[in-house]
Short mmCIF file of C-alpha atoms in Angstrom, two decimals:
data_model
loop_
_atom_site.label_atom_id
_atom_site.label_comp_id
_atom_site.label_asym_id
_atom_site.label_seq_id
_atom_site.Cartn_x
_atom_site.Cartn_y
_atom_site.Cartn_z
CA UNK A 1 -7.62 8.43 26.30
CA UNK A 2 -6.03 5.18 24.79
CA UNK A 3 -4.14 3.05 26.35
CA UNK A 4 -2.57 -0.38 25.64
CA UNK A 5 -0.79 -3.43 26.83
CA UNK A 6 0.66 -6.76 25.39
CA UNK A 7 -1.64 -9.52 26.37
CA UNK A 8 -0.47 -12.54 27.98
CA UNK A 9 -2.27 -14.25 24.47
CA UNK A 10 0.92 -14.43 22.07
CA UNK A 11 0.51 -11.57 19.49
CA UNK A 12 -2.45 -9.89 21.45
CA UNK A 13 -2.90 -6.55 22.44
CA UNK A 14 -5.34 -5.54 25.59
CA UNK A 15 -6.55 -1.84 25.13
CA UNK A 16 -8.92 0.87 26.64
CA UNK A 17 -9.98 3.57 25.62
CA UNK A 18 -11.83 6.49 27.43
CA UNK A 19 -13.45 9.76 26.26
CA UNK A 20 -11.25 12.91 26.18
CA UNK A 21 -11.70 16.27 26.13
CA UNK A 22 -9.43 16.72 22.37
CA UNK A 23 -11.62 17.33 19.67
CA UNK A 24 -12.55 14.87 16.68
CA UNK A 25 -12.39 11.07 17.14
CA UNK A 26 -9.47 8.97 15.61
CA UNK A 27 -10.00 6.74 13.24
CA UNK A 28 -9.28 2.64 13.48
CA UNK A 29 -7.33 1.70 10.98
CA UNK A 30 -6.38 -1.39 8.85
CA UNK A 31 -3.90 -3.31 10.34
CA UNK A 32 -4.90 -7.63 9.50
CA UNK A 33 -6.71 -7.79 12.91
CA UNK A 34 -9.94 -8.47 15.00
CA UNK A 35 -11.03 -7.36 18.28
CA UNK A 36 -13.49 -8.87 21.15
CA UNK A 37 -14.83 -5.73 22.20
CA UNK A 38 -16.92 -4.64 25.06
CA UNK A 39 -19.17 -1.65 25.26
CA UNK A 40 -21.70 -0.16 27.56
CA UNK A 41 -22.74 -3.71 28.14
CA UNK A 42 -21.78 -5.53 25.16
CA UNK A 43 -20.16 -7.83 23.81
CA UNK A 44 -19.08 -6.91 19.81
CA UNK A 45 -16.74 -8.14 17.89
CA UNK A 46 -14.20 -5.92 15.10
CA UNK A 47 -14.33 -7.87 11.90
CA UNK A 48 -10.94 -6.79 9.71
CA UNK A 49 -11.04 -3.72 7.84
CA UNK A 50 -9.83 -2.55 4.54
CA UNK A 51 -10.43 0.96 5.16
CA UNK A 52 -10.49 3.36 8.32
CA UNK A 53 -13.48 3.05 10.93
CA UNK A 54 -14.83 6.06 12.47
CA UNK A 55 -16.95 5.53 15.13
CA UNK A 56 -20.65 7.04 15.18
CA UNK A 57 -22.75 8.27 18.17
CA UNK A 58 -21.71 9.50 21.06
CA UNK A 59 -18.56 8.92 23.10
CA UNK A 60 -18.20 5.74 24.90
CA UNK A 61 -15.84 4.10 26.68
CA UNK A 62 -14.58 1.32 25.22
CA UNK A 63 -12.34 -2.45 26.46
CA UNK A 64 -11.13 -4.77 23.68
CA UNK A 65 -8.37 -7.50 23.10
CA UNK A 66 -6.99 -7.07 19.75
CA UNK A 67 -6.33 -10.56 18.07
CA UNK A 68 -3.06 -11.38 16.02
CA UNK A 69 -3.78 -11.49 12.63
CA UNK A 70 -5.18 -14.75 11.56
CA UNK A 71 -6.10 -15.97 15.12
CA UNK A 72 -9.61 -14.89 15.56
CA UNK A 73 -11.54 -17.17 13.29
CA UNK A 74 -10.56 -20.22 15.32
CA UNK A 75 -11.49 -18.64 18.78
CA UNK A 76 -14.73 -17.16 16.85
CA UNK A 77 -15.63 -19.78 14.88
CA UNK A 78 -16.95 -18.08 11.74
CA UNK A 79 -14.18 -17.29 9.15
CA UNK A 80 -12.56 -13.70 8.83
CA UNK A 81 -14.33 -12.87 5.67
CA UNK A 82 -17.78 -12.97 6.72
CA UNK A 83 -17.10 -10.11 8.99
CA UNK A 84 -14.70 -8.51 6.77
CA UNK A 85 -15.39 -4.38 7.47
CA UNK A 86 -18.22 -5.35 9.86
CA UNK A 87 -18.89 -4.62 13.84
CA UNK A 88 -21.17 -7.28 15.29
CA UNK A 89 -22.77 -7.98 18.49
CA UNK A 90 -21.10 -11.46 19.96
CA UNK A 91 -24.61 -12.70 19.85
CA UNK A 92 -24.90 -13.00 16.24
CA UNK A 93 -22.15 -15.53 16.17
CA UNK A 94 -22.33 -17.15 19.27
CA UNK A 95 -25.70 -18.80 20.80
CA UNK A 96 -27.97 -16.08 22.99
CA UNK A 97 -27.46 -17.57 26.84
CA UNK A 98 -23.77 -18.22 26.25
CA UNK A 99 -23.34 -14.77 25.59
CA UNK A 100 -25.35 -13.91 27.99
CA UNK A 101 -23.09 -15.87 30.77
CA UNK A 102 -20.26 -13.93 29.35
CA UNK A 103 -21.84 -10.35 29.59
CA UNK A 104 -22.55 -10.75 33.12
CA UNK A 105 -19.25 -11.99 33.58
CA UNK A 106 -17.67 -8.88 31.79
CA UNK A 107 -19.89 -6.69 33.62
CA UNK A 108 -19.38 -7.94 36.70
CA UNK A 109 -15.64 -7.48 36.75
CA UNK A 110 -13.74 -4.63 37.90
CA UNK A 111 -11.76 -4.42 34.83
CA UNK A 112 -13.82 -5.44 31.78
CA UNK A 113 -10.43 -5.63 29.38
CA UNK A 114 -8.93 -7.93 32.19
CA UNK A 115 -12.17 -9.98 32.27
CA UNK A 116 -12.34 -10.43 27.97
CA UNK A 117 -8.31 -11.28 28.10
CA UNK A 118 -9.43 -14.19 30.11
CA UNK A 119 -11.87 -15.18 27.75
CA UNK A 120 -9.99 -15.46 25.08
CA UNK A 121 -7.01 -17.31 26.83
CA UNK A 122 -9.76 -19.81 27.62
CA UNK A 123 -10.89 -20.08 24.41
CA UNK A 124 -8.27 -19.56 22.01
CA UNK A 125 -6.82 -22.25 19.46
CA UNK A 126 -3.03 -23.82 18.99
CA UNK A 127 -1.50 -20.95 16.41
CA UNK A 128 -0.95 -21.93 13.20
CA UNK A 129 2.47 -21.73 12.79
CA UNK A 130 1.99 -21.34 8.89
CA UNK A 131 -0.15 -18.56 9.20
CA UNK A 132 2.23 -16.76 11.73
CA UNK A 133 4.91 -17.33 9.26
CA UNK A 134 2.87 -15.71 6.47
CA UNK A 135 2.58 -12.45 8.77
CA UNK A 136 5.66 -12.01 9.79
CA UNK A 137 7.40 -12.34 6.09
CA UNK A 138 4.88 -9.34 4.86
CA UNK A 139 4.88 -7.33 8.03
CA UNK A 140 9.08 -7.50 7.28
CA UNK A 141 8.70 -6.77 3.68
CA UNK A 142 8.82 -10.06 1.94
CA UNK A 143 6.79 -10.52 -1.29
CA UNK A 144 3.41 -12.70 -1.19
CA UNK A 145 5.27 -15.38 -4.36
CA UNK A 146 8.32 -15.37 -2.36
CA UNK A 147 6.56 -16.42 1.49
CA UNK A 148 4.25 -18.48 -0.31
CA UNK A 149 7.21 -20.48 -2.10
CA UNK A 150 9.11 -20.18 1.24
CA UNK A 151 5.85 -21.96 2.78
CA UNK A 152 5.27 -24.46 0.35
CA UNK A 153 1.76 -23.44 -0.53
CA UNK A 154 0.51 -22.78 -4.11
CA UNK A 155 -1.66 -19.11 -5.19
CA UNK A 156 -5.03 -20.65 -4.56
CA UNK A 157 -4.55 -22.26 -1.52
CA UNK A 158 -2.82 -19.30 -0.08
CA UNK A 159 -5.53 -16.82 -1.14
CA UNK A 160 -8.35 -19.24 0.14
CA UNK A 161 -6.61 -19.51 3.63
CA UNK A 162 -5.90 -15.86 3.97
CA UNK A 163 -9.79 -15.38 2.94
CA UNK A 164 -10.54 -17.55 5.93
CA UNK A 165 -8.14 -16.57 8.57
CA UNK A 166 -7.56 -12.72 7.30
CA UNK A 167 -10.54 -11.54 5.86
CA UNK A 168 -9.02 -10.79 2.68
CA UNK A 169 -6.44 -12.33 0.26
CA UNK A 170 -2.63 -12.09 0.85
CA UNK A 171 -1.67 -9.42 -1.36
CA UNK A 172 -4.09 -6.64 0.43
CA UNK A 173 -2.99 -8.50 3.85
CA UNK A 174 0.76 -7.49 2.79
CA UNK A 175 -0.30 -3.95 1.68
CA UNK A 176 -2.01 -3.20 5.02
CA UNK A 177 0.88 -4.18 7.25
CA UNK A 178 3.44 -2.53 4.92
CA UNK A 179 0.94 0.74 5.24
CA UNK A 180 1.64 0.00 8.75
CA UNK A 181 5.24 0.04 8.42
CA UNK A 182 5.08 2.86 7.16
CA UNK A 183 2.87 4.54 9.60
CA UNK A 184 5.70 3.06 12.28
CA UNK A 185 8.26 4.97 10.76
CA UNK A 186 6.62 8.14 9.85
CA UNK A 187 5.49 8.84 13.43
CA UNK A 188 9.21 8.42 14.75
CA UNK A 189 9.87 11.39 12.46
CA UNK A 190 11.57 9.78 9.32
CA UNK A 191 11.24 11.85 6.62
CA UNK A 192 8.10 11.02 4.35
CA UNK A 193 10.53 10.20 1.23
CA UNK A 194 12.62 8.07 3.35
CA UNK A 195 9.76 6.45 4.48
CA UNK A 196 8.50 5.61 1.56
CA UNK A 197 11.79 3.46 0.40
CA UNK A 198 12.03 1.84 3.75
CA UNK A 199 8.97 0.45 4.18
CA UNK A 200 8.42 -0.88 0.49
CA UNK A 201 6.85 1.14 -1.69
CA UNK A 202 7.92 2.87 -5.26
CA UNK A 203 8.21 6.23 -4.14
CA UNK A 204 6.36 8.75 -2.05
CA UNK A 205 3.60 9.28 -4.44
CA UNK A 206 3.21 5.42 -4.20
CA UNK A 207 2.88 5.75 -0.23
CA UNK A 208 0.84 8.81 -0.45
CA UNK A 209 -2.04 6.84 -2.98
CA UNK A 210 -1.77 3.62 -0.25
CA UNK A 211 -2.74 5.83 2.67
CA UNK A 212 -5.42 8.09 0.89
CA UNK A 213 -7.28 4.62 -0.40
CA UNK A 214 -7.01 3.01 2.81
CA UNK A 215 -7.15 5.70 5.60
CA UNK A 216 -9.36 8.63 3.87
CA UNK A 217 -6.66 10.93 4.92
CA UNK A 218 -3.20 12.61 3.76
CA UNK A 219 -0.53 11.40 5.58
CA UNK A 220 0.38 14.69 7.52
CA UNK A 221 -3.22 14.53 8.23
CA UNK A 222 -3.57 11.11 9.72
CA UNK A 223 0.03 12.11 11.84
CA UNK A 224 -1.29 15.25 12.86
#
């Protein structure tokens, strides 16, 4: 079962998420972020995806803190696009006995999601308030020319920050978060059409292409 919660980190998310007894696994999908994860003893790290993520082997339980888009290279260290569709083991990124440190402190607490919130609230960076801008023009629809303009930053710079701080350049950043729009409004039951207009796109066939190349699925598939 998954649960979720807003993290006292602004932007963050702390989840969980237990083995159930429903068939078939979901898949993660694209959404501009990247988790600190923690797994049977772990420490990983979620690099930002550009497609779904189904995860293989057996069922696990799982803790993670899922980071606002653009905020986990600074706590990291090592810029989104080197672990751009990637899972990784903390260790590779951080030296061995640091992580080390911080697995026994994860393991030792009696909530392991609690224990990696704390962690990153200790080791998390000012926001950049550019960057924050940025998301929250394309999550509300706004076109990448128009928020750069808006931002004062020209097409190269833009695209080299986003590379850095996203994973990927702005114009797939503003695709996946208006796929995730849409996703918003499908699930509350707006019709797919409907959808479709509100959340940007040409027409349904339009939305229907976005989700198949970025999910694998149909959309009454990925809703069902």
């Amino acid at each position: 079962m998954y649960e979720e919660r807003p993290s006292r980190l602004a932007g963050a998310v702390v989840w969980t998420n237990t083995p159930s007894a429903a068939p078939g696994a979901l898949p993660v999908l694209p959404d501009g972020c990247m988790d600190l994860l923690w797994r049977e003893g772990r420490l990983l790290v979620a690099g930002p995806d550009t497609h779904a993520h189904l995860h293989e082997g057996p069922p696990a339980s799982w803790a993670g803190i899922r980071l606002f888009p653009g905020t986990a290279p600074a706590l990291l260290g090592v810029p989104a696009h080197e672990l751009r569709d990637r899972r990784v083991e903390l260790s590779d990124l951080w030296p061995a006995p640091e992580v080390r440190r911080l697995t026994g402190r994860v393991a030792a607490a009696a909530y392991p999601a609690l224990a990696l919130e704390e962690l990153a609230l200790e080791r998390a960076a000012p926001p950049d308030r550019a960057l924050r801008r940025l998301v929250a023009a394309l999550a509300a629809g706004a076109t990448v020319s128009e928020t750069a303009d808006e931002l004062g930053l020209g097409a190269r710079q833009l695209h080299r920050r986003s590379l850095a701080s996203f994973g990927y350049g702005p114009k797939t950043l503003a695709r996946i978060l208006r796929l995730q729009r849409a996703l918003a409004l499908a699930r509350q039951g707006v019709p797919y059409a409907d959808t479709a207009d509100r959340a940007g796109y040409a027409d349904q066939a339009h939305l229907s292409r976005d989700v198949r190349e970025f999910t694998g699925l149909t959309l009454g598939a990925l809703l069902r």
